[in-house]
Structure formats: C-alpha cells, structure tokens
Coordinates of C-alpha atoms in Angstrom, one line a residue:
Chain A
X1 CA 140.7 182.0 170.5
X2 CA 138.1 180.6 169.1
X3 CA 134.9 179.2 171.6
X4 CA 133.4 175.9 170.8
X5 CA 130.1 176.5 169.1
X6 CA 127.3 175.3 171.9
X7 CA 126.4 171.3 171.9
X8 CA 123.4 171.0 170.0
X9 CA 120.7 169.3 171.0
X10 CA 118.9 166.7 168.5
X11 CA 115.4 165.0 169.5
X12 CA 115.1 161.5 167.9
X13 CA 111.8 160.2 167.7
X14 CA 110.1 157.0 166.6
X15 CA 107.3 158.1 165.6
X16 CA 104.9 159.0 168.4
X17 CA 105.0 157.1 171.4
X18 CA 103.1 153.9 171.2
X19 CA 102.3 153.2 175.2
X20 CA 103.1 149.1 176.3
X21 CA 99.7 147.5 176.4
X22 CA 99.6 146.5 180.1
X23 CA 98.5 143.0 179.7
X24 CA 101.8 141.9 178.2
X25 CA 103.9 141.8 181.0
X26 CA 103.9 138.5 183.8
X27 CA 100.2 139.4 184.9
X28 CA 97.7 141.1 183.6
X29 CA 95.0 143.4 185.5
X30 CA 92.6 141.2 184.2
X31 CA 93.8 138.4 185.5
X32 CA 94.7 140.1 188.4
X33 CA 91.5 141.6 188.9
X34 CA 89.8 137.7 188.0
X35 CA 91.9 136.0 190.6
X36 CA 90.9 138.8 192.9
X37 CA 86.7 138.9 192.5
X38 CA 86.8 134.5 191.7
X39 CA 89.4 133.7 195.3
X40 CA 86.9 136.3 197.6
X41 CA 84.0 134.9 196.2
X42 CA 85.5 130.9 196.6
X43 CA 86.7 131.7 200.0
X44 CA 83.2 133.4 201.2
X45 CA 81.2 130.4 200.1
X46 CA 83.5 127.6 201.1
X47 CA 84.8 128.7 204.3
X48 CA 82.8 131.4 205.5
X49 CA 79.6 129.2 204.6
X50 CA 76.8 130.4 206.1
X51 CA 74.2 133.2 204.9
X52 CA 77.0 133.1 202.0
X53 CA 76.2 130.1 201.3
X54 CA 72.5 130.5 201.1
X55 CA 72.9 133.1 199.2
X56 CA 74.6 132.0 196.2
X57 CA 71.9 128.9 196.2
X58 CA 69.0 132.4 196.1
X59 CA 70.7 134.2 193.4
X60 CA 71.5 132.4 190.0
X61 CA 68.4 132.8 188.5
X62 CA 69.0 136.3 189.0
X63 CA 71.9 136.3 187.2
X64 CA 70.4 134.1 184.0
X65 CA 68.3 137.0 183.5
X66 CA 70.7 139.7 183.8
X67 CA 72.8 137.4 181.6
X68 CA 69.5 137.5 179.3
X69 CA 68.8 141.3 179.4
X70 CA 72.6 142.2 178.2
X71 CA 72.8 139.6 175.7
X72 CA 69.8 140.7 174.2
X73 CA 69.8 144.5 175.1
X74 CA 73.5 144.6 172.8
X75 CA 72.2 143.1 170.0
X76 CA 69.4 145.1 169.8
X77 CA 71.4 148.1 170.9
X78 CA 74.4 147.1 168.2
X79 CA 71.1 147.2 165.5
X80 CA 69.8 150.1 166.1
X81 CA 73.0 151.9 166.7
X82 CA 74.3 151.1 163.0
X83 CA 71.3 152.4 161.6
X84 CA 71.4 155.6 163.7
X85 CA 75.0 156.0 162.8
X86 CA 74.3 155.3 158.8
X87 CA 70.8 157.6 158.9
X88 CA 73.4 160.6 160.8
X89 CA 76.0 160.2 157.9
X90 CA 73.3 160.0 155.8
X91 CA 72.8 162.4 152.6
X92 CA 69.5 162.1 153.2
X93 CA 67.9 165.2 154.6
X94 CA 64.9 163.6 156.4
X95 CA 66.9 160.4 157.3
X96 CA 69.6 162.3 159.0
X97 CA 66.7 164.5 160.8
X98 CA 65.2 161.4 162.4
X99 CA 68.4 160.2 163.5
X100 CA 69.3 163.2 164.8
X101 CA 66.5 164.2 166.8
X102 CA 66.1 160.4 168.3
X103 CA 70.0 160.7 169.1
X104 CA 68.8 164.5 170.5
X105 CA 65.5 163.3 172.9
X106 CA 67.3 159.4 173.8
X107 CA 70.3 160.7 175.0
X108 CA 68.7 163.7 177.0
X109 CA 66.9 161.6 179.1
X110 CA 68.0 159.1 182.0
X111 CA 67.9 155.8 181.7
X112 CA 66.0 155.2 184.6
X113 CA 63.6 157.5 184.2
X114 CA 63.1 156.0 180.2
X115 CA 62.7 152.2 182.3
X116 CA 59.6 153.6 184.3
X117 CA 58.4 155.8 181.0
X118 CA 58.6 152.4 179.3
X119 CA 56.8 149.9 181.8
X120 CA 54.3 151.9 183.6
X121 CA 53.6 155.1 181.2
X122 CA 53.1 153.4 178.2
X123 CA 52.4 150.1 179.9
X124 CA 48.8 151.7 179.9
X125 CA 48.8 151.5 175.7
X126 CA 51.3 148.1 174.8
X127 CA 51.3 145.4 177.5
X128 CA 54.7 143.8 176.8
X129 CA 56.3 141.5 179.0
X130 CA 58.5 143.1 181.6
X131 CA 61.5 141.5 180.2
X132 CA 60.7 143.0 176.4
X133 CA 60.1 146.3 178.2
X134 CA 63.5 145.5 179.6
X135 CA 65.7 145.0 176.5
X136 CA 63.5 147.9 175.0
X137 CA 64.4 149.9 177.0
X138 CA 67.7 149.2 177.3
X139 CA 68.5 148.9 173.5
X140 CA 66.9 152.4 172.7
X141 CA 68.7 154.2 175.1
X142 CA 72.1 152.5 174.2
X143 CA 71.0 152.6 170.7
X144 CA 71.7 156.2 170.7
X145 CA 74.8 156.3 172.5
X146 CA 76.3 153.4 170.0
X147 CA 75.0 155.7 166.9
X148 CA 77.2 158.8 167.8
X149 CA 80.0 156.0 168.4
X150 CA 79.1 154.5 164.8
X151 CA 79.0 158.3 163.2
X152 CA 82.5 159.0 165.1
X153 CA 83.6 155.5 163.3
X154 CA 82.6 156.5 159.8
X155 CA 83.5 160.2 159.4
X156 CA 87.5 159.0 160.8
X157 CA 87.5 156.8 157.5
X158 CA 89.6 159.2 154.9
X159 CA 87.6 160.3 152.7
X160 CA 90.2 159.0 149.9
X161 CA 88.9 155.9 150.8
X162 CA 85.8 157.0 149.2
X163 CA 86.8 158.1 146.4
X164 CA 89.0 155.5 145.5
X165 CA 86.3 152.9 146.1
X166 CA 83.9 155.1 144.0
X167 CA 86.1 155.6 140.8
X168 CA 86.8 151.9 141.2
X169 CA 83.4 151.4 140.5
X170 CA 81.5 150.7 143.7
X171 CA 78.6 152.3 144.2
X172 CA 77.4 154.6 147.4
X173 CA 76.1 151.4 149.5
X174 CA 78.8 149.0 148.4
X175 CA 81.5 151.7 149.6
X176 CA 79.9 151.5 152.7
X177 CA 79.8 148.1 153.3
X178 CA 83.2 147.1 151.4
X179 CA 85.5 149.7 152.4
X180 CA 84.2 152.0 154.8
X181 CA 82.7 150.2 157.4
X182 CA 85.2 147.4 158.1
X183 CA 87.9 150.1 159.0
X184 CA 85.6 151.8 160.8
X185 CA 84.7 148.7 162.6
X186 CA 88.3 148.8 164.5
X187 CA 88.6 152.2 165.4
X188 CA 85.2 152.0 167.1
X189 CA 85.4 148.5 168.7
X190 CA 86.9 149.9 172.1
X191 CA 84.4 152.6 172.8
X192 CA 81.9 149.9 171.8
X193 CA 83.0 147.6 174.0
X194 CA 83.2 150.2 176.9
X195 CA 79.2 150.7 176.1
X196 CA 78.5 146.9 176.5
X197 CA 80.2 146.9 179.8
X198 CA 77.9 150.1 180.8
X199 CA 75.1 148.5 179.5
X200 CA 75.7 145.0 181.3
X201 CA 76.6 147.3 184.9
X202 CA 72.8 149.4 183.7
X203 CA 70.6 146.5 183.7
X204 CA 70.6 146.6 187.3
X205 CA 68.1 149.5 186.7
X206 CA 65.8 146.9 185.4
X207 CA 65.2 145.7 188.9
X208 CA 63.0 148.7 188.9
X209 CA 60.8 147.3 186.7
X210 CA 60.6 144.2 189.3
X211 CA 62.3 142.0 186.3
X212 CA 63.7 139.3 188.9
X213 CA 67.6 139.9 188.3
X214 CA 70.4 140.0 190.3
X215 CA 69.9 142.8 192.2
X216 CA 66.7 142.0 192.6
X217 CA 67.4 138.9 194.1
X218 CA 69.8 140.5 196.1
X219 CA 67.4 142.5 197.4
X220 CA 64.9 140.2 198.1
X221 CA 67.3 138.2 200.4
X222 CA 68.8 141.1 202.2
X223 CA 65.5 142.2 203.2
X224 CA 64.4 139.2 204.2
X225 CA 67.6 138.3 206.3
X226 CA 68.6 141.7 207.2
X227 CA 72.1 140.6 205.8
X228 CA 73.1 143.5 203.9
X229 CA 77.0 143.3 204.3
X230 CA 77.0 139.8 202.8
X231 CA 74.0 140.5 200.0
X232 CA 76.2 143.4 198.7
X233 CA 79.8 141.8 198.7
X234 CA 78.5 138.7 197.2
X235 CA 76.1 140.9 194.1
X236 CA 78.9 143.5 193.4
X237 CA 81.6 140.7 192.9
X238 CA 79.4 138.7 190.9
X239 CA 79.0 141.8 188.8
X240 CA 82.7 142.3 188.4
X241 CA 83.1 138.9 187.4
X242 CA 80.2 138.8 184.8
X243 CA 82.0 142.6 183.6
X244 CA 85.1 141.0 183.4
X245 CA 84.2 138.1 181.3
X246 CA 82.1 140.7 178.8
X247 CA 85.7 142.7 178.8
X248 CA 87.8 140.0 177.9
X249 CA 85.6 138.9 175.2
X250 CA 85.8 142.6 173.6
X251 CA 89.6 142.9 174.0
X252 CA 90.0 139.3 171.9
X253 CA 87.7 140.7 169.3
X254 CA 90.3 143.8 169.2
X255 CA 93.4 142.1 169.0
X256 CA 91.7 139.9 166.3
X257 CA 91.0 143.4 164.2
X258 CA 94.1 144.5 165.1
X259 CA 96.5 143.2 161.9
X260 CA 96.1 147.2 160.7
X261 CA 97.6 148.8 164.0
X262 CA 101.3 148.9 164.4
X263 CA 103.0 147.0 167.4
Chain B
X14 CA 83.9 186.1 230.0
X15 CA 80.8 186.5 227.9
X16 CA 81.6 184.1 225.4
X17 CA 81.7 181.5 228.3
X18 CA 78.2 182.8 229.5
X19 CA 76.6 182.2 225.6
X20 CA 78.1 179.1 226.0
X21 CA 76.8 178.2 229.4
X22 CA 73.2 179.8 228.0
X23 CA 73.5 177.7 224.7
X24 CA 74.2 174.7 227.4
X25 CA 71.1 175.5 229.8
X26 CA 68.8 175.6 226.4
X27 CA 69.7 172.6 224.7
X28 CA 69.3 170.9 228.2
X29 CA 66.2 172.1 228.5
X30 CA 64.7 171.3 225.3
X31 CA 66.1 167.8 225.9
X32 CA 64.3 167.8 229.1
X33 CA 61.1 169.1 228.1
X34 CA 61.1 167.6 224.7
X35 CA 63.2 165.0 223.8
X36 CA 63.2 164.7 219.7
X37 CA 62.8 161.1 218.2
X38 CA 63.6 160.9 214.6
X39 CA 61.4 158.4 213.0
X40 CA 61.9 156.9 209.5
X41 CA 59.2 156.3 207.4
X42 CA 58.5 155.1 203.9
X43 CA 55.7 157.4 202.9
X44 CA 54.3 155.3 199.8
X45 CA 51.8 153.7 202.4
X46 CA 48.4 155.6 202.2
X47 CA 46.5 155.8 204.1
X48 CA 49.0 154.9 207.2
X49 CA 51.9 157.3 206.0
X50 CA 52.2 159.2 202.6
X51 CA 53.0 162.5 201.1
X52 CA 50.0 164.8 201.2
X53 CA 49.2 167.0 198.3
X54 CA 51.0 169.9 200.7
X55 CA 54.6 167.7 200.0
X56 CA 54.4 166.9 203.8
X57 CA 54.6 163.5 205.2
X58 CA 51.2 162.8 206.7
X59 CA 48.6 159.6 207.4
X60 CA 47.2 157.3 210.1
X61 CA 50.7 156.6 211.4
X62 CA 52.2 160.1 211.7
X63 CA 49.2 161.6 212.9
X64 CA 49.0 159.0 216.1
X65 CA 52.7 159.2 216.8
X66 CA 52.4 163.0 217.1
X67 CA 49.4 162.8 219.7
X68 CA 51.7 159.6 220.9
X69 CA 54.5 162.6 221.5
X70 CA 51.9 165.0 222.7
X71 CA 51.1 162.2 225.3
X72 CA 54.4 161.3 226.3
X73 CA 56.5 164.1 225.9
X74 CA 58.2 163.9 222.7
X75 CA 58.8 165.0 219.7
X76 CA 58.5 163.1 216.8
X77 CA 60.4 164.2 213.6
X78 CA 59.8 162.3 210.3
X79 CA 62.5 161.1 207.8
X80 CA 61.2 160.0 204.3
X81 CA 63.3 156.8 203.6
X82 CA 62.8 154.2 200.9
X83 CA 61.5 151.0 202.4
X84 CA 64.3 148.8 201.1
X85 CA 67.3 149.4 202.9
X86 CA 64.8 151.3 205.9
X87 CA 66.0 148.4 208.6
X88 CA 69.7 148.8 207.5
X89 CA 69.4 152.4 208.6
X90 CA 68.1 151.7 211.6
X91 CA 71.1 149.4 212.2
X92 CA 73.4 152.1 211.2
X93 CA 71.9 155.0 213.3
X94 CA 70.5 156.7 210.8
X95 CA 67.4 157.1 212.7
X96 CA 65.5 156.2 216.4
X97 CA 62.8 154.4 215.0
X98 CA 60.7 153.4 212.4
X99 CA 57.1 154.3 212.1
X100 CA 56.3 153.1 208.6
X101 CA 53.8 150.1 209.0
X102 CA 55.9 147.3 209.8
X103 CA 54.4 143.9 210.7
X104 CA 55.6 142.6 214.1
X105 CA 57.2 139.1 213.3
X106 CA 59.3 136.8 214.9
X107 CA 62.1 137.3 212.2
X108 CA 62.3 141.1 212.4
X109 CA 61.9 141.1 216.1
X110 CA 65.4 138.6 216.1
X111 CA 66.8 142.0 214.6
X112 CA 65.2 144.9 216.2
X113 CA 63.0 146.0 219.1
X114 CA 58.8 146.2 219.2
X115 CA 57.0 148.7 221.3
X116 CA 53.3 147.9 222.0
X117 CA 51.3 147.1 218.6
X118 CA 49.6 150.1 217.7
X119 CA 46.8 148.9 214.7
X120 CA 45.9 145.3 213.8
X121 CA 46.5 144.6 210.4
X122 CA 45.1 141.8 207.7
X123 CA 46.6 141.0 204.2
X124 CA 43.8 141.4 201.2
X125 CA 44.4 140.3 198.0
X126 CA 43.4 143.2 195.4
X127 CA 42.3 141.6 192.0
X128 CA 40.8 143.5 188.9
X129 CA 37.1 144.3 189.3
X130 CA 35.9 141.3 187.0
X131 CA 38.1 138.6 188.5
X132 CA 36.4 135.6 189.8
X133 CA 39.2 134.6 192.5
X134 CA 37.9 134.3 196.1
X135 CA 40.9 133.3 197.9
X136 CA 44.3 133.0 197.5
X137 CA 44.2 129.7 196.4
X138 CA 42.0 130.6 193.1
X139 CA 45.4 132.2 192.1
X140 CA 47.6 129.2 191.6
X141 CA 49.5 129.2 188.4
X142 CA 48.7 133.4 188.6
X143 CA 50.8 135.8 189.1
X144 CA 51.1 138.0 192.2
X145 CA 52.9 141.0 193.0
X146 CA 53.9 142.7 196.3
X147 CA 55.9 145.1 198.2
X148 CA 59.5 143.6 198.3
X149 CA 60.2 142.4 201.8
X150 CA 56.7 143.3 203.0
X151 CA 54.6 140.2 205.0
X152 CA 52.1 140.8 201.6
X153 CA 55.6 139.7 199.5
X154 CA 56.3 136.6 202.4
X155 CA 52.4 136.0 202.0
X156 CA 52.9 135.3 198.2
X157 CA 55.6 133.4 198.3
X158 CA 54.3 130.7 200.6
X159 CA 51.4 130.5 198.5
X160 CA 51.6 127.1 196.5
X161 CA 52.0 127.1 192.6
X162 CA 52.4 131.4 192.7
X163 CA 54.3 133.3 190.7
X164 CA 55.6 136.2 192.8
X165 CA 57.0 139.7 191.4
X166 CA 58.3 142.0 193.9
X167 CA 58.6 146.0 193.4
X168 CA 60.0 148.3 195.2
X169 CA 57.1 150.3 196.3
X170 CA 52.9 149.2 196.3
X171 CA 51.9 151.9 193.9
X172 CA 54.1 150.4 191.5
X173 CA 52.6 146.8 192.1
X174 CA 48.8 148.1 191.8
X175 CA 50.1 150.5 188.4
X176 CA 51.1 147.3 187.2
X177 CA 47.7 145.7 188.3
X178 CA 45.4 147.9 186.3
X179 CA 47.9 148.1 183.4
X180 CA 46.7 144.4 183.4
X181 CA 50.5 142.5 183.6
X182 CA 49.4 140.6 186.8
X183 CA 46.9 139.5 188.4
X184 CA 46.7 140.9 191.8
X185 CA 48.2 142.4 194.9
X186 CA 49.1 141.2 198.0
X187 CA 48.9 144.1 201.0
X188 CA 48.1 145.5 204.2
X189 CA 43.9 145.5 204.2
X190 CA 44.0 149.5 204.7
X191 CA 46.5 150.5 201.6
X192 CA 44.2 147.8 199.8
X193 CA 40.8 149.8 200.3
X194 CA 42.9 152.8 200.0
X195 CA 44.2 152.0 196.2
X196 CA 40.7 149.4 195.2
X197 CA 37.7 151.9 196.9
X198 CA 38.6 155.2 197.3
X199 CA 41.4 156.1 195.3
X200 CA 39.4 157.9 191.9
X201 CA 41.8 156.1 189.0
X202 CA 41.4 152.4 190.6
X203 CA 37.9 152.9 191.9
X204 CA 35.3 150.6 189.9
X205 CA 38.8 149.1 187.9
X206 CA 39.8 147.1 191.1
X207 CA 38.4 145.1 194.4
X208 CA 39.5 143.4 197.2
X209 CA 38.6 139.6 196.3
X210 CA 39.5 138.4 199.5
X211 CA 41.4 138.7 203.3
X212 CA 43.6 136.8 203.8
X213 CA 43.7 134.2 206.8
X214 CA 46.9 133.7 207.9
X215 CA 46.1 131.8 211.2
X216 CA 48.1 134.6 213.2
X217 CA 46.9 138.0 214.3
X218 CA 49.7 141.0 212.5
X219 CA 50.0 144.2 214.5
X220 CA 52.3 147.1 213.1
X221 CA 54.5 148.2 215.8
X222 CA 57.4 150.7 216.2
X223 CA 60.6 149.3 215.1
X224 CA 63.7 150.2 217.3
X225 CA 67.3 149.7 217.4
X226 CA 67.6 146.4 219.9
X227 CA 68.4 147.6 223.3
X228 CA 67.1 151.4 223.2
X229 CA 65.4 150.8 226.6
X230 CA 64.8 154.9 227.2
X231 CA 63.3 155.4 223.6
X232 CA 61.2 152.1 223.8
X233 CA 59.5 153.5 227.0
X234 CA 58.5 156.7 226.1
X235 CA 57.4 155.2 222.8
X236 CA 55.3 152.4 224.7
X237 CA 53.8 155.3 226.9
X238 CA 52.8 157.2 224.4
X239 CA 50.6 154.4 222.4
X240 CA 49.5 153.8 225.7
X241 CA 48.2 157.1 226.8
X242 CA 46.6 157.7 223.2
X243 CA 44.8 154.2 223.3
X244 CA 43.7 154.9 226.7
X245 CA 42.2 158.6 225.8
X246 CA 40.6 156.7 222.7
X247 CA 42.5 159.1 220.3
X248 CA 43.1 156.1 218.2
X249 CA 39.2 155.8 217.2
X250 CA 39.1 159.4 215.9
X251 CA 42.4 159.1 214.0
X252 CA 40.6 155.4 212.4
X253 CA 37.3 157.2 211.6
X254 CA 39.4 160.5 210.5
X255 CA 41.7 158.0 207.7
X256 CA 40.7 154.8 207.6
X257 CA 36.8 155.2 208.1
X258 CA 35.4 152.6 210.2

C-alpha cells in the first residue's frame, strides 16, 4: 500500500508586503491627533477662560517668530544641505574634503551649544541680529544633517541611470539635474521632512539666545504669574499644532511625487 | 534582637541631629555675584550664602545649598523640591500672593548698566533703546514698564551683560550690587561698562527668603536667624567682606 506523498506546502507571495498607509481608513492620526491638540486648546480658552485666556492674547508674537525662524532656517538649511550632499558625491577631491569635514565638526556638536558659540562667542567678532544668528545657526547645523540625507538620496539612484543619461549625451551636471536628482528627490522627501519637523520642535533652543519666541513668551508669562501648568499645556499644544500643519504639508508634497511608487 | 537595637540607635541619631540641627535646603540660582555664585573652588558661595550660614550658626540650622536655574526656581518650591529659596529675590506684592517672606535681609536698588561712553542718565534717555534683563527678575518688570523700551529677556544676567559689551543692546537692567559687580570690578567689563544711573522706583526692594506659603516652623527659625545676625552686626562684615561699602 502505497502512503500518500506528504501535502506540500506552497508560499504565494505578491511581491513583498506593501504595509496600508494608515491615513486611508475613516480617520486619520492626523486628523485625529488635529482634532485632539485644536478641541483642548478651544475648550481651555473658551470655557476655562482665565490665565488661559491671557495667555494666548501674550503669546502670538511668539509664535510669528518661531513661524519666522523655521521658515527661514529650512530654506537655508534645504541650500546648504544640497550643496553638502553634491560636494560629498563629488569627484572632486578637495570639494568632497570640505564637505566632509563640515558634515564631521557640525554634526559632532550640539545644537545648543553651536546657538551660544554663535551669539555670544563669535558675537564678540560679527554683530548680527539675534534673529540672523538664529537661522544661522539653525541652518548650519541642519545643513549637515540634510547633506548626509541628500548623499543617501543620490548614491540609491542606479547607477544605470548614469550611464544611460551619459551615453545619451548629457553631460556630468545635466545628469545630475535631469535624471538623478529628481528620483532622488522622492526617496529622500520623508526623512527630509522628518528633519523640518525637528528643526521646527529645535528652534525652541533659540529662546536661549533671548530671540522672543514661543517659549520664550511662555516663559516670560509663567514666571511672571507663577502659572506653570497652564503656560506649558497651552506652548506644547501650540507646538503640536504648528508640527502638525509642517507634517501635513510634507506628506502632500509626497503623495504628489509619488506617481513612481506602487499602490 | 540587635537588629532592633541598630534600629532603635539609627532612630535616637537621626532624632538628634534633627533636634540639634535641623537641615534646610535652600535653592539658589548661583549666576548672581556677588550675592550668590560659583567660586573658582566650584562651590556655591557669596553675600547670600555666607549670611545664611552665620543665619544657621545663629539659629540652629543647617543650611544646605541646591544650584537651581532661576526660571522654573518658584515652581520648585511649589513642588517640594526645596525649603526655601535664598537666591536674591525681591519681596513684592505679586510673589508674596504665591509664597511666604521672612524678614528682608539687604535693601536693594535697580541700576541701569550702559557702555562706558553712553550719554544716558536715566532710564528715560533709553526710549526707543533696547534693554535687556534677567527673565522674571524686578530689573526685567523694571524694563518693561519703561515707556517706548524695547525689552529682551535671558535666561541668566551674564548672558544680558555678554550681550552688552558685544555691543547688541544697549544696557542692563539689575540688582545695584551684580551691577557694580559686572561694570567695576569684574576685569573684562571694567573701563568697557558703567552704571549710568539707579533707578527710582518710588518703593524701597528688600531680598528676602522665599518659602513655601504656610511653613510656619521653617519661617521662624529663618526670621531668627536674620535676626540674631543683624543684631550681632555680622551683616556689616559680610557687606564690607563682598560688597565693599
């Protein structure tokens, strides 16, 4: 008699496993998260009243300039990081040796300790405005960060692609720009826009540098009032919400470089 | 049986120490020279410190020292972080809303610290200027009543007076004593800064020893102490010995 031969067992796959986006279903954790930091907030001011109320009327020029700092800080940051990212790719020896060692010193030292460096070491030499020293600040250290992220970007392009673009005639700087950068532009977009988001929650180091922002003005109140419960509540969720905006701006920006990535 | 007499030992001691010696923690922001800063021997020492450890001598206590930023120094003493605080505060009506005073211990004045060649002779040859202070100090209130101001608060007074020499403001607003401190005797502002004017506020400012509202038992040994020291007339050495008058 003959046994039957053992059920075999056959994996089907796909592909790999492409994880659900989470903001597809009913509600989102954005909006989730929004509804959250906007309804606390509402209900502090309108019902509770009070120091909350006096509060929020101390605050908002604190938050134009932290509004001002970011804004400025990325696009600075964004500049500098490109070239850092080019000059490390670079063929260039001497190029790719000043990247490098800017990536090296800039990223091996605190951000809060490059703020006071900034304003009150070399303050002595260059009298900028606090709010240049600010975005100064700020961009250089980010600048290095967004570099590596740019290097990362440019050395996951095939190097086909290269070649391809170069035998069809394009030279070395036109490759970059034409082919190489624009794919590389996707695959980096969500680290970049986790930096932003860092960058936006680190300018509340810049209160250091007594630049009047939001934590500043914060500050000022709590110590003034000796309200530090309601300061805190009202500055972190005022934070998140700021955060959450700067996120949902990056995620469109995805989804609108997105036509490559398979759904 | 002899773990119970340790015990009872261990008991007896810490009873007696408490007796003898009760230990008050104090908190103090020790960027304050020459009330209360950090010595070149890393340990907290000035004005302040020295009279509330002749204050304990007096009283019977013990006074132990907690470096704590000043913002955030009055939320700590909210929380029990600490007895009291010993770090130049002003007595004023708003703090006292918050917090207990013991007897004011040194009369204090706000000057206004300028660069040497300034012409400003009050605080109203500042308008349209801009000022900076200690965040949440009575120098940093003292600015921002000022009419047509700019004020700039940092987080401690070096930071305000670096800034002042590195020429991005235009003065300083502080205690009279850290003023003479930073504009005549310290060697890197000497010559570079002056005291253009003091400041009439209308009201006399003592600094007093914040405590936590209600700490009856801490208050009076505090009270007794400043009491016995002005009485003895240790507080005119300590004055000669750091502020020089």
């Amino acid at each position: 008699m003959q046994t039957k031969p053992p059920v075999q067992i056959i994996e089907q796959h796909d592909g790999p496993a492409i994880p659900r986006k989470s903001d597809k279903g009913l509600v989102s954790a954005w909006w989730l998260s929004l509804i959250a930091a906007v309804g606390t907030l509402l209900y502090l001011i309108l019902v509770e009243q009070g120091a909350y109320l006096r509060l929020i009327k101390f605050v908002p020029d604190g938050i134009v300039i932290t509004f001002q700092v970011t804004i400025f800080s990325i696009i600075s940051a964004l500049f500098l990081g490109l070239l850092t990212g080019l000059g490390r790719v670079s063929r260039n020896r001497w190029i790719n040796l000043i990247a490098s060692t800017y990536v090296e010193i800039v990223r091996g030292i605190p951000l809060l300790v490059q703020l006071f460096y900034i304003y009150y070491a070399l303050g002595r030499f260059v009298r900028v405005p606090d709010m240049v020293a600010a975005v100064v600040a700020m961009a250089v250290c980010y600048g290095a960060y967004l570099g590596e992220i740019f290097r990362a970007g440019i050395l996951a392009i095939d190097k086909g692609q290269t070649e391809a673009a170069r035998s069809l005639g394009f030279s070395r700087a036109q490759t970059m720009r034409y082919v190489i950068l624009p794919q590389a532009m996707r695959i980096i977009l969500p680290p970049v826009g986790n930096e932003f988001i860092m960058l936006l929650k680190d300018t509340s180091l810049v209160s250091i540098l007594a630049v009047a922002d939001l934590l500043r003005r914060g500050r000022e109140f709590a110590s003034e009032t000796f309200l530090y419960f309601e300061t805190y509540t009202v500055v972190a969720l005022i934070y998140l919400i700021i955060t959450l905006i700067l996120s949902k701006m990056v995620s469109r920006l995805e989804e609108r470089l997105s036509f490559y990535v398979r759904k | 049986m002899r773990r119970i007499v340790v015990l009872a030992a261990l008991m007896l001691t810490l009873l007696a120490q408490s007796a003898w010696a009760k230990t008050i923690i104090f908190a103090s922001d020790a960027t304050w020279p020459p009330m209360e800063f950090v010595g070149p021997d890393k340990e907290m020492t000035g004005f302040a410190i020295d009279y509330m450890k002749a204050a304990g001598k007096e009283a019977g206590f013990t006074p132990e020292f907690k470096a704590v930023a000043w913002d955030g120094i009055f939320a700590g003493l909210a929380a029990n972080k600490y007895d009291a605080i010993c770090s130049s505060v002003s007595i004023t009506d708003e703090r006292k809303n918050a917090m207990d005073f013991s007897v004011p211990y040194f009369k204090v004045r706000q000057a206004l610290v300028v660069p040497a060649d300034s012409k400003a002779k009050t605080l109203a040859d500042m308008k349209g200027k801009t000022l900076g202070a200690q965040i949440s100090t009575t120098g940093h209130f003292a600015v921002k009543k000022a009419d047509g101001v700019k004020d700039k608060s940092y987080d401690e007074v070096g930071l305000a007076i670096e800034d002042l020499f590195n020429g991005r403001i235009d003065g300083v607003v502080c205690d009279d004593p850290v003023a003479a401190q930073y504009a005549l005797q310290n060697d890197k502002y000497k010559g570079k800064l002056k005291i253009a004017a003091v400041l009439e506020t209308g009201e006399d400012e003592f600094y007093g020893i914040a405590l936590k509202k209600g700490d009856k038992a801490n208050l009076e040994l505090i009270n007794k102490g400043i009491e016995a020291v002005k009485a003895k007339g240790i507080d005119k050495e300590l004055m000669k010995k750091w502020i020089g008058q």
